[in-house]
mmCIF file of C-alpha atoms and ligand atoms in Angstrom:
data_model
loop_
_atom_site.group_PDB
_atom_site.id
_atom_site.type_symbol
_atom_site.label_atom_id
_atom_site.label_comp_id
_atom_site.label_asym_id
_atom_site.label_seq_id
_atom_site.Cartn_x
_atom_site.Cartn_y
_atom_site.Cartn_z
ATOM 1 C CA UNK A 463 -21.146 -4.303 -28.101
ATOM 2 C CA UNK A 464 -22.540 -2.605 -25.021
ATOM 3 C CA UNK A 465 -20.746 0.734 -23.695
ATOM 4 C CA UNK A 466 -19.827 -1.306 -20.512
ATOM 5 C CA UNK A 467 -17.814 -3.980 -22.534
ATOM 6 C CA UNK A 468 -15.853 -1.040 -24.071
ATOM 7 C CA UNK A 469 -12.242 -1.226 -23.641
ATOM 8 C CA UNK A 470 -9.618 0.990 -22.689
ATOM 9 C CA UNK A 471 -5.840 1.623 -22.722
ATOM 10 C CA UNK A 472 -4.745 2.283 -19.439
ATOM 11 C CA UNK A 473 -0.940 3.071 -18.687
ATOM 12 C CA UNK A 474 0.688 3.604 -15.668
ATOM 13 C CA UNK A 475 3.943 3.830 -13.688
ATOM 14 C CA UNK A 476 3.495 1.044 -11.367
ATOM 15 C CA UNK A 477 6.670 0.915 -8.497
ATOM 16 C CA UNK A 478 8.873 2.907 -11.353
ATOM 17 C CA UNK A 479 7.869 0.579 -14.053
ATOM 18 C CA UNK A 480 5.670 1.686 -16.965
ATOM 19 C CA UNK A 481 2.933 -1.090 -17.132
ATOM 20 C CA UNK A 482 -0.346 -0.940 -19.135
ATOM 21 C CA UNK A 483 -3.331 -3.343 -20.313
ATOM 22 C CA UNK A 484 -6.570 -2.680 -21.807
ATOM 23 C CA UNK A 485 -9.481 -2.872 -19.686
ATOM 24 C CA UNK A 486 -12.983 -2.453 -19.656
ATOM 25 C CA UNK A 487 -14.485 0.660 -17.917
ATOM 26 C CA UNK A 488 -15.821 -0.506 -14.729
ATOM 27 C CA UNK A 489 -12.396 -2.474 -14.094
ATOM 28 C CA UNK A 490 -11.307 -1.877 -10.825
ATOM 29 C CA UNK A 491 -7.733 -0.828 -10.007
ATOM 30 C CA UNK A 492 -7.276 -3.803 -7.154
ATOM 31 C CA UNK A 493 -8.593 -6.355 -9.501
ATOM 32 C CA UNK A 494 -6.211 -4.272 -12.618
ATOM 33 C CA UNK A 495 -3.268 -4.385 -10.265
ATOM 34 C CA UNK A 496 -3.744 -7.942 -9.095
ATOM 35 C CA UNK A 497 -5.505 -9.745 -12.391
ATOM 36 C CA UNK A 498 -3.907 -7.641 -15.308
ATOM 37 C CA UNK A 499 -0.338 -6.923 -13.834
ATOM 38 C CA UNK A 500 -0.270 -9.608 -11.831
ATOM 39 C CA UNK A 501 0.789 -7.891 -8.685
ATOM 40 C CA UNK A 502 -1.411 -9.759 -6.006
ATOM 41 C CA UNK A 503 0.720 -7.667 -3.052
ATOM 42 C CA UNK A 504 -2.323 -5.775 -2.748
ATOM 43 C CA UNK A 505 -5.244 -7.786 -1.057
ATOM 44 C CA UNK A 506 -8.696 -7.686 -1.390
ATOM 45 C CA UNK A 507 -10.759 -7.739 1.584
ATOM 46 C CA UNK A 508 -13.955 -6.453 2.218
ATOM 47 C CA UNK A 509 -14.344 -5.088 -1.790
ATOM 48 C CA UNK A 510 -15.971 -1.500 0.085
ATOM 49 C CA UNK A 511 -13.448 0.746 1.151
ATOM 50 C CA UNK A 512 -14.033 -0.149 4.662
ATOM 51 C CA UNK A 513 -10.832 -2.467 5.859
ATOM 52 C CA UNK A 514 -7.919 -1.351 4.276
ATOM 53 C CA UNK A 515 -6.482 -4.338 3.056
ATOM 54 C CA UNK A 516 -6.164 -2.546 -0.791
ATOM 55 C CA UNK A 517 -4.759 0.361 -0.142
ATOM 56 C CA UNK A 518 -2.136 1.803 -2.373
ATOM 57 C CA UNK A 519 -0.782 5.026 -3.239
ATOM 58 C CA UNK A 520 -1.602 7.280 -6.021
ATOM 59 C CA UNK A 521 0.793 9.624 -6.915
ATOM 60 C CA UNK A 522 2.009 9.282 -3.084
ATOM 61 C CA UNK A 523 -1.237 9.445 -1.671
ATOM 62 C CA UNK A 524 -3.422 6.592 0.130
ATOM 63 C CA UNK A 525 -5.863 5.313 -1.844
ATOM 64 C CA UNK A 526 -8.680 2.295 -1.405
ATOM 65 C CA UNK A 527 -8.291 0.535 -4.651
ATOM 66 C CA UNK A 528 -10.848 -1.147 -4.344
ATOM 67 C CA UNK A 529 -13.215 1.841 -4.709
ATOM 68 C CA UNK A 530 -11.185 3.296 -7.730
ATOM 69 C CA UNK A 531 -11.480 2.718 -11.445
ATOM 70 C CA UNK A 532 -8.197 2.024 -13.027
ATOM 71 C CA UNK A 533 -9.405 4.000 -15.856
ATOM 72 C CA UNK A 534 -9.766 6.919 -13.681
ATOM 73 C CA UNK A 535 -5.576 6.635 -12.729
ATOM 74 C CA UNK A 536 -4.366 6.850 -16.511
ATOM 75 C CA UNK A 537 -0.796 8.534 -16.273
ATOM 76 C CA UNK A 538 -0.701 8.240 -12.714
ATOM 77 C CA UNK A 539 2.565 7.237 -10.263
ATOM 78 C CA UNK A 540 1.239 3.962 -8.334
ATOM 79 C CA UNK A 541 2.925 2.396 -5.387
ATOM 80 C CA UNK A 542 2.239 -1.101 -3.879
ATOM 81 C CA UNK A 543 3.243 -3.180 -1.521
ATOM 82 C CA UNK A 544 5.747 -4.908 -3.273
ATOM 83 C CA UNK A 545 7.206 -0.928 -4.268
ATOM 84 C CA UNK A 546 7.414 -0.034 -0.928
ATOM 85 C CA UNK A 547 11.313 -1.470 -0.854
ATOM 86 C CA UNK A 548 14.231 -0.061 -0.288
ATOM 87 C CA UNK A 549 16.500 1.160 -3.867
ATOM 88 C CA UNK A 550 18.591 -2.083 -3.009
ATOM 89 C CA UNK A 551 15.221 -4.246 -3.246
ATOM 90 C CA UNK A 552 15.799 -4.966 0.727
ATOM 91 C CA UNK A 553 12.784 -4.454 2.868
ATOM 92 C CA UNK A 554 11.941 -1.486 2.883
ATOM 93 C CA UNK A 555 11.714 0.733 6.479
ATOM 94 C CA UNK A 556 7.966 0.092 7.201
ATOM 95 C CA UNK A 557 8.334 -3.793 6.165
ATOM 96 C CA UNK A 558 11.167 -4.313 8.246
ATOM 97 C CA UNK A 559 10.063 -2.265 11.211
ATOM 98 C CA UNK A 560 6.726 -5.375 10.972
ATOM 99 C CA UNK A 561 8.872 -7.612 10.728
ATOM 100 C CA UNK A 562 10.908 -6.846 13.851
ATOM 101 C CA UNK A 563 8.023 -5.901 15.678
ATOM 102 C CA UNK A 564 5.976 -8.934 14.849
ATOM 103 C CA UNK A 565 3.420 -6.923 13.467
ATOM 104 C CA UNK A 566 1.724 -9.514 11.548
ATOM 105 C CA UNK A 567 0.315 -12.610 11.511
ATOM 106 C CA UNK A 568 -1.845 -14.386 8.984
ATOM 107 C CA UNK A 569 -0.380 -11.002 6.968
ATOM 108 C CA UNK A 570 -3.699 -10.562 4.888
ATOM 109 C CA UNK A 571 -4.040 -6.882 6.552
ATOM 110 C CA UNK A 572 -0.309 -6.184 6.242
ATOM 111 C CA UNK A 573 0.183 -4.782 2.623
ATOM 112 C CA UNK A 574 -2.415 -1.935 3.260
ATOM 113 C CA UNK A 575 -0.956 -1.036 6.326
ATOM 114 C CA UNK A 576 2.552 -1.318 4.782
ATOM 115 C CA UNK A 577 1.304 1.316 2.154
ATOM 116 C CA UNK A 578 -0.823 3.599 4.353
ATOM 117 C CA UNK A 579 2.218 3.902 7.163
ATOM 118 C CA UNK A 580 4.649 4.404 4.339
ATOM 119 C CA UNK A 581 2.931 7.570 3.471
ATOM 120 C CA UNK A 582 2.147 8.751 6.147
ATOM 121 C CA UNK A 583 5.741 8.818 7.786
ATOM 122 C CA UNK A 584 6.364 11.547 4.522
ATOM 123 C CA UNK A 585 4.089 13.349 6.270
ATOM 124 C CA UNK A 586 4.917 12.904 9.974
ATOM 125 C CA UNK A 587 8.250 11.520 10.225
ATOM 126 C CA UNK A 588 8.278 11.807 14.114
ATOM 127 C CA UNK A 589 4.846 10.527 15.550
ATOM 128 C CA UNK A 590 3.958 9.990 19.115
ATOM 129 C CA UNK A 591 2.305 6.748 19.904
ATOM 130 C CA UNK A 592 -1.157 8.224 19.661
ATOM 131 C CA UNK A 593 -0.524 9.657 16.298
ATOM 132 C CA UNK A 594 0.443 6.582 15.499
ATOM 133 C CA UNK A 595 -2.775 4.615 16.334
ATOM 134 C CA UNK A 596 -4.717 7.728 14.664
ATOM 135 C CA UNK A 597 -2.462 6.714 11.646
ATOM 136 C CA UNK A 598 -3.746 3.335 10.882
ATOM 137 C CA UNK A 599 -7.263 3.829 12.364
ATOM 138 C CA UNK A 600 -8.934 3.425 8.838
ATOM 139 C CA UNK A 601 -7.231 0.120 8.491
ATOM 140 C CA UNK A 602 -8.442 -3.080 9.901
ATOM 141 C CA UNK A 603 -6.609 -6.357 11.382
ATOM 142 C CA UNK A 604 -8.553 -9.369 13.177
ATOM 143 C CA UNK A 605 -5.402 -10.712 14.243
ATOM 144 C CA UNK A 606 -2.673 -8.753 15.845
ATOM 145 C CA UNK A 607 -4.761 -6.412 18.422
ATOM 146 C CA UNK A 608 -3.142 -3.642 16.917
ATOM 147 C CA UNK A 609 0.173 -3.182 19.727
ATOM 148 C CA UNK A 610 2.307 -4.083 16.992
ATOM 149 C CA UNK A 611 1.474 -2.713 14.384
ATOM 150 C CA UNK A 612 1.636 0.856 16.342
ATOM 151 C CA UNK A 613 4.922 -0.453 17.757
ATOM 152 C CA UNK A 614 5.898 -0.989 13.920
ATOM 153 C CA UNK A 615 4.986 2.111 12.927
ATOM 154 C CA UNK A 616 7.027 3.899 15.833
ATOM 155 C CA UNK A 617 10.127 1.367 14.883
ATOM 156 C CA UNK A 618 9.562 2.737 10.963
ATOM 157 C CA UNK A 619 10.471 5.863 12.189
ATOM 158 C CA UNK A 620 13.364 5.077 13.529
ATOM 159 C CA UNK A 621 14.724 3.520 11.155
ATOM 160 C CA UNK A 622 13.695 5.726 8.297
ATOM 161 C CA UNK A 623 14.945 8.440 10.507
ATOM 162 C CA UNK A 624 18.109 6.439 10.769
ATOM 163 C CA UNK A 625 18.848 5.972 7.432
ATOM 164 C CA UNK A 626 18.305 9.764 6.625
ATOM 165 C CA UNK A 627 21.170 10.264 9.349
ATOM 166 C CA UNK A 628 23.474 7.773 6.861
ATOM 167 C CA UNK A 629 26.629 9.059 5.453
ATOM 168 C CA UNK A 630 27.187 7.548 1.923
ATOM 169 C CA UNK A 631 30.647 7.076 1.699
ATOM 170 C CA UNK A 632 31.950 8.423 -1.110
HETATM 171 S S1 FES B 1155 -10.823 -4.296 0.091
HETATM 172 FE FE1 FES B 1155 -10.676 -2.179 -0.265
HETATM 173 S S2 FES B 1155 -11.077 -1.279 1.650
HETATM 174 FE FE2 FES B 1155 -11.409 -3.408 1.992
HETATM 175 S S1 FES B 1156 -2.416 -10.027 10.553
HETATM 176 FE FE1 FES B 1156 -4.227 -11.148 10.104
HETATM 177 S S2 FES B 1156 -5.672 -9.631 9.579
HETATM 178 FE FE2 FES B 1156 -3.962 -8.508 10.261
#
């Protein structure tokens, strides 16, 4: 046995849920999160780091999962796509904002712009258009033409910002 066909335990918290499989080394996480968990949310485009289409988050951070061993995110907090929901399981604020801004079409872009606009609202909850457009300027779409997908990201807001205005009634 060669050192690459050595395998390893990996465990994670994947969208709250402890998962784990053993993998070889050079496994990557996309092809971990899609062929060992069987979470094909996250797509698989250009396999290097270049259109987006993978990207996750890693302990709340954007992350091209493609370019990442899953060895290398033991013990880590990792949200997808299909995480990015609201506590209900309804869509969650950046999924529902695309869908009422039509911000998809053939979808194959969507789940790494889901992912990357979903973070970055933590960090700007308030951005202007052109913030928005410098938000989801490492991700790529051949489809849309990018309006809406800033006009998503602008409705996220709102909504997100709307639902932190919410009084649960007690
Ligand atoms: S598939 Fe990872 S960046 Fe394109
Ligand atoms: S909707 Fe088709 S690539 Fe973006």
């Amino acid at each position: 046995m060669t050192a690459a066909d050595e395998l390893f335990e990996v465990s994670l918290l994947v969208n709250g849920v402890p998962r784990s499989a053993t993998v070889p080394a050079r496994r990557l996480l996309s092809d971990f999160l899609r062929h060992d968990l069987e979470l094909t949310g996250t797509h698989v485009g250009c396999e290097h780091g270049v259109c987006g289409a993978c990207t996750v988050l890693v302990d709340g951070r954007p992350i091209r999962s493609c370019l990442q061993f899953a060895v290398t995110v033991d013990g880590a907090s990792v949200t997808t796509v299909e995480g990015c929901t609201r506590a209900d399981g309804e869509l969650g604020h950046v999924q529902q904002a695309f869908r009422d801004c039509h911000g998809l079409q053939c979808g194959f872009c969507t789940p790494g712009f889901v992912t990357t606009i979903t973070a970055y609202l933590e960090e700007n909850p308030a951005p202007t258009e052109e913030q928005a457009r410098e938000a989801i300027a490492g991700n790529l779409c051949r489809c849309t033409g990018y309006q809406n997908i800033v006009a998503s990201v602008l409705r996220a807001a709102e909504l997100r910002a709307g639902a932190a205005g919410e009084v649960t009634p007690s």
